[in-house]
């Protein structure tokens, strides 16, 4: 099962109400997806985090220009070799941030492909499941323009608790 193509997709949605955190104001939520095609018609998907204020196009450019050429023509089962190859290739200019985020997106897509090819859930390919369920948690508690801090985040926490969140 050989990788024949890799496509990237940037997703962005403006926020109705921007918020701030330690790095600045966030006006939109973004993601960059990786879509990998194989010679036998399988398609695997991976997602790249866009931390803080990073434009998703930064990771997209990293994947398209630095990483894609390294994986085309390779086997989907060479995950470890491909990870090391991508990391070592980008080491002089990317030991963190967009380079690692792009590598992670490709790695996730390769795991997705392996699971599909073998008809197995990814957790089984990674050595098994430690649990059958997870406890969801609420996140947020950001500052909002014109907001009252910390009063509004206390109210938010109480809403999450009322909705059944324990963490």
XYZ file of N, CA, C and O in Angstrom:
668
model
N 0.838 -1.164 0.000
C 0.000 0.000 0.000
C 0.888 1.233 0.000
O 1.411 1.640 1.026
N 1.002 1.799 -1.156
C 1.941 2.892 -1.394
C 1.201 4.228 -1.425
O 0.119 4.347 -2.003
N 1.805 5.235 -0.834
C 1.242 6.585 -0.820
C 1.400 7.188 -2.208
O 2.515 7.278 -2.732
N 0.279 7.585 -2.792
C 0.294 8.165 -4.138
C 0.026 9.660 -4.139
O 0.404 10.354 -5.085
N -0.644 10.156 -3.101
C -0.954 11.581 -3.070
C -1.175 12.027 -1.630
O -1.555 11.227 -0.771
N -0.932 13.282 -1.390
C -1.175 13.903 -0.095
C -1.762 15.274 -0.364
O -1.191 16.057 -1.130
N -2.908 15.538 0.221
C -3.573 16.837 0.066
C -3.742 17.464 1.440
O -3.873 16.762 2.439
N -3.754 18.777 1.471
C -3.989 19.493 2.722
C -5.242 20.337 2.581
O -5.595 20.789 1.494
N -5.911 20.527 3.699
C -7.131 21.328 3.735
C -7.087 22.228 4.958
O -6.905 21.738 6.073
N -7.260 23.518 4.743
C -7.316 24.474 5.848
C -8.783 24.756 6.163
O -9.576 25.044 5.264
N -9.115 24.647 7.425
C -10.452 24.976 7.898
C -10.342 26.175 8.826
O -9.429 26.246 9.654
N -11.261 27.116 8.693
C -11.255 28.286 9.556
C -12.687 28.766 9.747
O -13.473 28.787 8.805
N -13.011 29.097 10.975
C -14.334 29.624 11.297
C -14.163 30.812 12.231
O -13.543 30.679 13.297
N -14.703 31.970 11.838
C -14.593 33.134 12.726
C -15.415 32.918 13.995
O -16.462 32.266 13.972
N -14.913 33.433 15.084
C -15.626 33.340 16.356
C -16.617 34.492 16.476
O -16.298 35.630 16.113
N -17.801 34.196 16.967
C -18.775 35.257 17.214
C -18.250 36.230 18.252
O -18.486 37.427 18.170
N -17.535 35.669 19.227
C -16.962 36.503 20.275
C -15.499 36.114 20.470
O -15.197 35.055 21.006
N -14.567 36.957 19.990
C -13.145 36.658 20.186
C -12.808 36.546 21.670
O -13.512 37.078 22.527
N -11.730 35.833 21.960
C -11.269 35.689 23.339
C -9.760 35.861 23.370
O -9.092 35.811 22.345
N -9.234 36.056 24.566
C -7.787 36.197 24.685
C -7.248 35.183 25.668
O -7.963 34.679 26.536
N -5.975 34.897 25.494
C -5.225 34.060 26.425
C -3.830 34.655 26.468
O -3.616 35.765 25.979
N -2.875 33.966 27.052
C -1.568 34.556 27.328
C -0.834 35.071 26.090
O 0.024 35.932 26.205
N -1.163 34.556 24.895
C -0.437 34.967 23.696
C -1.128 36.070 22.898
O -0.544 36.619 21.988
N -2.377 36.344 23.182
C -3.072 37.398 22.456
C -4.531 37.062 22.200
O -5.078 36.124 22.779
N -5.134 37.824 21.287
C -6.553 37.663 20.966
C -6.740 36.664 19.836
O -6.049 36.715 18.823
N -7.717 35.785 20.020
C -8.064 34.784 19.012
C -9.384 35.193 18.382
O -10.382 35.382 19.088
N -9.405 35.318 17.050
C -10.594 35.753 16.325
C -11.232 34.641 15.507
O -12.320 34.821 14.960
N -10.527 33.510 15.391
C -11.076 32.385 14.640
C -10.495 31.079 15.158
O -9.426 31.059 15.754
N -11.224 29.989 14.931
C -10.740 28.637 15.220
C -10.298 28.044 13.897
O -10.974 28.198 12.877
N -9.164 27.364 13.910
C -8.624 26.832 12.669
C -8.122 25.409 12.849
O -7.856 24.968 13.971
N -7.980 24.734 11.737
C -7.374 23.402 11.709
C -6.794 23.196 10.324
O -7.197 23.842 9.355
N -5.828 22.304 10.242
C -5.287 21.902 8.956
C -5.370 20.382 8.902
O -4.878 19.699 9.795
N -6.048 19.871 7.886
C -6.222 18.428 7.722
C -5.300 17.911 6.633
O -5.047 18.604 5.644
N -4.825 16.696 6.834
C -4.014 15.999 5.834
C -4.821 14.809 5.337
O -5.376 14.051 6.131
N -4.883 14.656 4.032
C -5.590 13.567 3.361
C -4.563 12.789 2.538
O -3.954 13.351 1.629
N -4.357 11.522 2.878
C -3.367 10.711 2.171
C -4.078 9.620 1.379
O -4.919 8.897 1.925
N -3.728 9.499 0.103
C -4.290 8.485 -0.799
C -3.240 7.408 -1.082
O -2.049 7.703 -1.158
N -3.733 6.175 -1.262
C -2.839 5.061 -1.574
C -3.166 4.478 -2.941
O -4.225 4.740 -3.519
N -2.249 3.650 -3.414
C -2.424 3.030 -4.730
C -3.575 2.032 -4.769
O -4.029 1.661 -5.847
N -4.068 1.598 -3.631
C -5.196 0.661 -3.637
C -6.509 1.336 -3.263
O -7.494 0.665 -2.970
N -6.527 2.665 -3.278
C -7.769 3.409 -3.098
C -8.128 3.804 -1.683
O -9.153 4.448 -1.463
N -7.322 3.445 -0.703
C -7.610 3.859 0.672
C -7.257 5.336 0.864
O -6.351 5.860 0.214
N -7.985 5.970 1.774
C -7.729 7.368 2.125
C -7.646 7.468 3.639
O -8.523 6.979 4.353
N -6.580 8.088 4.120
C -6.403 8.302 5.553
C -6.392 9.782 5.869
O -5.956 10.600 5.055
N -6.870 10.118 7.054
C -6.978 11.518 7.476
C -6.200 11.767 8.762
O -6.201 10.932 9.664
N -5.571 12.932 8.828
C -4.886 13.375 10.027
C -5.175 14.843 10.258
O -5.500 15.569 9.321
N -5.036 15.267 11.504
C -5.313 16.657 11.850
C -4.087 17.292 12.478
O -3.356 16.658 13.229
N -3.912 18.550 12.166
C -2.801 19.325 12.699
C -3.347 20.406 13.618
O -4.204 21.192 13.212
N -2.856 20.415 14.838
C -3.243 21.475 15.764
C -2.650 22.799 15.282
O -1.593 22.833 14.657
N -3.350 23.865 15.534
C -2.830 25.206 15.273
C -2.859 25.942 16.594
O -3.872 26.498 16.994
N -1.740 25.895 17.283
C -1.672 26.424 18.636
C -1.721 27.940 18.637
O -1.030 28.600 17.871
N -2.539 28.460 19.523
C -2.561 29.903 19.744
C -2.931 30.685 18.513
O -3.989 30.498 17.938
N -2.029 31.511 18.090
C -2.310 32.426 16.991
C -1.689 31.973 15.677
O -1.645 32.737 14.719
N -1.204 30.742 15.618
C -0.552 30.253 14.404
C -1.536 30.155 13.243
O -2.547 29.467 13.346
N -1.269 30.820 12.129
C -2.118 30.643 10.957
C -1.985 29.202 10.451
O -0.875 28.668 10.384
N -3.090 28.545 10.105
C -3.008 27.156 9.648
C -2.207 27.000 8.365
O -1.683 25.927 8.078
N -2.067 28.067 7.619
C -1.297 28.014 6.374
C 0.185 27.766 6.622
O 0.893 27.308 5.729
N 0.676 28.057 7.830
C 2.079 27.796 8.153
C 2.326 26.287 8.147
O 3.251 25.791 7.501
N 1.483 25.547 8.865
C 1.607 24.085 8.878
C 1.321 23.509 7.498
O 1.970 22.556 7.064
N 0.368 24.090 6.805
C 0.046 23.624 5.451
C 1.264 23.748 4.538
O 1.593 22.813 3.799
N 1.945 24.882 4.589
C 3.143 25.071 3.766
C 4.239 24.086 4.158
O 4.931 23.537 3.287
N 4.393 23.829 5.451
C 5.389 22.862 5.918
C 5.099 21.482 5.330
O 5.994 20.815 4.808
N 3.851 21.063 5.400
C 3.479 19.747 4.872
C 3.648 19.705 3.360
O 4.258 18.780 2.813
N 3.119 20.698 2.671
C 3.144 20.700 1.206
C 4.562 20.760 0.636
O 4.881 20.074 -0.325
N 5.420 21.597 1.219
C 6.725 21.854 0.614
C 7.883 21.062 1.214
O 8.850 20.778 0.512
N 7.788 20.716 2.501
C 8.912 20.017 3.133
C 8.643 18.535 3.383
O 9.561 17.729 3.277
N 7.394 18.186 3.706
C 7.117 16.819 4.140
C 6.506 15.936 3.056
O 6.838 14.748 2.964
N 5.623 16.480 2.260
C 4.954 15.685 1.220
C 5.945 14.951 0.318
O 5.771 13.746 0.073
N 6.992 15.612 -0.165
C 7.933 14.895 -1.041
C 8.611 13.697 -0.359
O 9.071 12.779 -1.040
N 8.658 13.701 0.967
C 9.322 12.620 1.696
C 8.447 11.372 1.836
O 8.967 10.286 2.104
N 7.136 11.516 1.682
C 6.243 10.378 1.904
C 5.653 9.792 0.627
O 5.247 8.633 0.617
N 5.594 10.579 -0.437
C 5.044 10.069 -1.697
C 5.904 8.891 -2.170
O 7.130 8.959 -2.169
N 5.234 7.805 -2.542
C 5.922 6.620 -3.037
C 6.346 5.650 -1.950
O 6.921 4.602 -2.242
N 6.066 5.975 -0.696
C 6.462 5.129 0.428
C 5.285 4.288 0.906
O 4.129 4.604 0.663
N 5.577 3.231 1.644
C 4.555 2.348 2.194
C 3.900 2.990 3.411
O 4.580 3.610 4.237
N 2.585 2.783 3.555
C 1.874 3.308 4.717
C 2.328 2.620 6.001
O 2.099 3.135 7.088
N 2.961 1.466 5.875
C 3.403 0.723 7.049
C 4.795 1.127 7.525
O 5.290 0.596 8.515
N 5.422 2.084 6.848
C 6.735 2.585 7.256
C 6.592 3.790 8.196
O 7.372 4.739 8.122
N 5.625 3.736 9.091
C 5.327 4.892 9.943
C 6.534 5.387 10.729
O 6.817 6.578 10.752
N 7.244 4.489 11.399
C 8.388 4.901 12.219
C 9.500 5.492 11.361
O 10.088 6.519 11.696
N 9.795 4.825 10.259
C 10.848 5.313 9.353
C 10.460 6.671 8.785
O 11.284 7.587 8.708
N 9.198 6.813 8.394
C 8.750 8.094 7.835
C 8.791 9.194 8.888
O 9.193 10.323 8.594
N 8.396 8.876 10.125
C 8.447 9.888 11.175
C 9.884 10.361 11.365
O 10.162 11.572 11.391
N 10.808 9.428 11.494
C 12.222 9.782 11.680
C 12.763 10.551 10.480
O 13.525 11.511 10.637
N 12.380 10.130 9.281
C 12.830 10.813 8.067
C 12.339 12.260 8.049
O 13.107 13.186 7.774
N 11.046 12.457 8.344
C 10.487 13.809 8.344
C 11.127 14.663 9.432
O 11.490 15.830 9.191
N 11.285 14.092 10.618
C 11.875 14.850 11.726
C 13.318 15.232 11.405
O 13.722 16.400 11.574
N 14.112 14.270 10.953
C 15.515 14.555 10.651
C 15.664 15.534 9.496
O 16.572 16.369 9.506
N 14.774 15.450 8.524
C 14.832 16.377 7.389
C 14.553 17.816 7.829
O 15.165 18.752 7.310
N 13.644 17.977 8.772
C 13.263 19.332 9.197
C 14.012 19.791 10.455
O 13.792 20.911 10.919
N 14.892 18.963 10.971
C 15.600 19.310 12.210
C 16.290 20.679 12.156
O 16.211 21.433 13.123
N 16.949 21.059 11.064
C 17.632 22.355 11.069
C 16.694 23.558 11.161
O 17.115 24.643 11.515
N 15.418 23.376 10.842
C 14.508 24.516 10.856
C 13.164 24.214 11.506
O 12.221 24.996 11.363
N 13.041 23.131 12.242
C 11.716 22.872 12.789
C 11.639 21.813 13.854
O 10.948 20.824 13.681
N 12.306 21.982 14.978
C 12.213 20.977 16.037
C 10.993 21.183 16.920
O 10.806 20.455 17.888
N 10.171 22.147 16.615
C 8.929 22.365 17.346
C 7.964 23.120 16.444
O 8.275 23.434 15.305
N 6.783 23.376 16.944
C 5.812 24.172 16.209
C 5.306 23.513 14.944
O 5.016 22.315 14.921
N 5.207 24.306 13.878
C 4.558 23.877 12.641
C 5.176 22.611 12.053
O 4.458 21.786 11.481
N 6.475 22.439 12.174
C 7.104 21.231 11.626
C 6.591 19.986 12.337
O 6.151 19.023 11.699
N 6.624 19.996 13.663
C 6.132 18.829 14.406
C 4.632 18.661 14.267
O 4.134 17.529 14.224
N 3.894 19.760 14.190
C 2.454 19.652 13.991
C 2.152 18.992 12.645
O 1.261 18.146 12.533
N 2.896 19.368 11.606
C 2.713 18.764 10.283
C 3.087 17.289 10.278
O 2.391 16.456 9.682
N 4.190 16.957 10.933
C 4.601 15.546 11.044
C 3.508 14.753 11.762
O 3.155 13.643 11.351
N 2.959 15.324 12.826
C 1.907 14.642 13.580
C 0.679 14.393 12.711
O 0.075 13.316 12.770
N 0.293 15.366 11.907
C -0.879 15.200 11.042
C -0.667 14.051 10.052
O -1.571 13.233 9.823
N 0.519 13.976 9.482
C 0.831 12.879 8.556
C 0.850 11.560 9.310
O 0.306 10.547 8.842
N 1.446 11.541 10.482
C 1.507 10.330 11.294
C 0.101 9.820 11.635
O -0.174 8.619 11.544
N -0.794 10.718 12.015
C -2.172 10.333 12.328
C -2.837 9.728 11.092
O -3.529 8.703 11.192
N -2.628 10.347 9.931
C -3.220 9.815 8.693
C -2.658 8.433 8.370
O -3.388 7.557 7.884
N -1.372 8.214 8.638
C -0.778 6.892 8.399
C -1.362 5.842 9.335
O -1.600 4.699 8.931
N -1.592 6.198 10.594
C -2.246 5.271 11.522
C -3.671 4.974 11.062
O -4.132 3.829 11.130
N -4.371 6.006 10.590
C -5.722 5.817 10.067
C -5.711 4.833 8.902
O -6.535 3.913 8.831
N -4.754 5.004 8.005
C -4.627 4.096 6.855
C -4.305 2.668 7.299
O -4.882 1.704 6.776
N -3.400 2.519 8.247
C -3.038 1.177 8.720
C -4.251 0.482 9.330
O -4.493 -0.705 9.085
N -5.024 1.218 10.124
C -6.217 0.645 10.718
C -7.223 0.212 9.670
O -7.809 -0.875 9.760
N -7.403 1.045 8.656
C -8.332 0.697 7.572
C -7.825 -0.500 6.781
O -8.595 -1.402 6.434
N -6.536 -0.517 6.485
C -5.959 -1.600 5.682
C -6.061 -2.939 6.396
O -6.293 -3.977 5.761
N -5.892 -2.923 7.708
C -5.898 -4.164 8.480
C -7.251 -4.467 9.114
O -7.411 -5.510 9.760
N -8.209 -3.565 8.949
C -9.523 -3.774 9.531
C -9.512 -3.791 11.044
O -10.261 -4.528 11.670
N -8.644 -2.983 11.639
C -8.480 -2.962 13.089
C -8.584 -1.529 13.608
O -8.154 -0.588 12.943
N -9.100 -1.374 14.827
C -9.057 -0.035 15.430
C -7.605 0.330 15.758
O -6.790 -0.543 16.071
N -7.304 1.595 15.687
C -5.931 2.044 15.889
C -5.409 1.671 17.274
O -4.245 1.297 17.423
N -6.263 1.720 18.284
C -5.769 1.375 19.624
C -5.223 -0.048 19.663
O -4.266 -0.324 20.368
N -5.793 -0.946 18.884
C -5.288 -2.317 18.870
C -3.912 -2.365 18.203
O -3.025 -3.097 18.644
N -3.718 -1.568 17.161
C -2.420 -1.537 16.482
C -1.338 -0.919 17.373
O -0.161 -1.218 17.213
N -1.768 -0.087 18.305
C -0.816 0.574 19.198
C -0.579 -0.213 20.481
O 0.116 0.263 21.370
N -1.172 -1.391 20.587
C -0.902 -2.228 21.745
C -2.077 -2.471 22.662
O -1.920 -3.117 23.698
N -3.245 -1.957 22.350
C -4.425 -2.239 23.160
C -5.010 -1.018 23.825
O -4.399 0.042 23.871
N -6.224 -1.202 24.343
C -6.944 -0.117 25.009
C -6.784 -0.243 26.520
O -6.970 -1.322 27.076
N -6.454 0.832 27.168
C -6.347 0.845 28.621
C -7.697 1.097 29.285
O -7.852 0.889 30.478
N -8.662 1.602 28.514
C -9.981 1.909 29.079
C -11.032 1.794 27.983
O -10.716 1.831 26.802
N -12.273 1.672 28.406
C -13.389 1.573 27.471
C -14.184 2.861 27.368
O -15.056 2.982 26.512
N -13.937 3.773 28.283
C -14.644 5.047 28.256
C -13.725 6.123 28.811
O -12.740 5.834 29.481
N -14.074 7.351 28.496
C -13.306 8.478 29.003
C -14.246 9.472 29.673
O -15.445 9.505 29.385
N -13.696 10.240 30.560
C -14.479 11.286 31.204
C -14.268 12.583 30.416
O -13.139 13.083 30.338
N -15.326 13.142 29.848
C -15.161 14.402 29.120
C -14.896 15.552 30.087
O -15.280 15.488 31.266
N -14.239 16.561 29.587
C -13.988 17.730 30.423
C -14.373 18.983 29.653
O -14.399 18.990 28.417
N -14.692 20.009 30.376
C -15.037 21.298 29.781
C -13.775 22.155 29.734
O -12.931 22.090 30.620
N -13.671 22.930 28.703
C -12.549 23.850 28.606
C -13.086 25.230 28.258
O -14.222 25.383 27.837
N -12.269 26.204 28.432
C -12.690 27.575 28.171
C -12.034 28.499 29.165
O -10.824 28.479 29.359
N -12.868 29.289 29.821
C -12.405 30.190 30.873
C -11.448 31.254 30.341
O -10.483 31.629 30.992
N -11.743 31.737 29.137
C -10.911 32.760 28.512
C -11.464 34.150 28.825
O -12.632 34.332 29.131
N -10.606 35.113 28.662
C -11.033 36.510 28.812
C -11.707 36.958 27.525
O -11.295 36.593 26.430
N -12.753 37.742 27.668
C -13.481 38.268 26.526
C -13.495 39.794 26.612
O -13.538 40.363 27.704
N -13.482 40.417 25.445
C -13.483 41.876 25.408
C -14.733 42.416 26.097
O -15.848 41.970 25.827
N -14.532 43.341 26.991
C -15.648 43.932 27.728
C -16.184 43.031 28.828
O -17.155 43.379 29.489
N -15.574 41.880 29.020
C -16.047 40.943 30.030
C -15.604 41.316 31.424
O -14.755 42.190 31.620
N -16.210 40.649 32.383
C -15.860 40.861 33.783
C -15.111 39.626 34.267
O -15.698 38.557 34.432
N -13.830 39.812 34.485
C -12.972 38.707 34.914
C -12.619 38.923 36.371
O -12.255 40.035 36.726
N -12.771 37.981 37.246
C -13.008 36.551 37.056
C -14.476 36.134 37.179
O -14.790 34.955 37.069
N -15.382 37.083 37.408
C -16.780 36.725 37.662
C -17.367 35.850 36.542
O -18.055 34.863 36.817
N -17.107 36.225 35.280
C -17.708 35.475 34.168
C -17.166 34.051 34.056
O -17.898 33.143 33.672
N -15.907 33.843 34.393
C -15.382 32.472 34.307
C -15.901 31.610 35.444
O -16.064 30.402 35.282
N -16.203 32.221 36.583
C -16.832 31.471 37.672
C -18.224 31.029 37.220
O -18.617 29.871 37.410
N -18.974 31.934 36.595
C -20.301 31.589 36.067
C -20.196 30.490 35.009
O -21.010 29.563 34.979
N -19.187 30.583 34.162
C -18.979 29.558 33.138
C -18.701 28.204 33.782
O -19.257 27.175 33.366
N -17.859 28.190 34.787
C -17.552 26.931 35.479
C -18.799 26.329 36.104
O -19.026 25.111 36.025
N -19.632 27.163 36.683
C -20.878 26.663 37.287
C -21.823 26.115 36.221
O -22.506 25.112 36.452
N -21.873 26.744 35.038
C -22.692 26.221 33.924
C -22.186 24.858 33.489
O -22.969 23.928 33.269
N -20.872 24.719 33.351
C -20.308 23.413 32.968
C -20.645 22.354 34.009
O -21.030 21.232 33.667
N -20.526 22.732 35.264
C -20.852 21.784 36.334
C -22.330 21.397 36.278
O -22.665 20.223 36.405
N -23.209 22.364 36.040
C -24.641 22.086 35.943
C -24.962 21.187 34.752
O -25.935 20.433 34.769
N -24.124 21.244 33.731
C -24.300 20.399 32.539
C -23.673 19.013 32.708
O -23.641 18.235 31.765
N -23.168 18.732 33.898
C -22.683 17.385 34.192
C -21.186 17.181 34.098
O -20.698 16.080 34.340
N -20.447 18.218 33.749
C -18.987 18.067 33.688
C -18.415 18.026 35.095
O -18.775 18.836 35.941
N -17.505 17.084 35.317
C -16.844 16.972 36.626
C -15.384 17.381 36.542
O -14.686 17.400 37.546
N -14.935 17.658 35.352
C -13.529 18.063 35.179
C -13.458 19.187 34.168
O -14.330 19.346 33.336
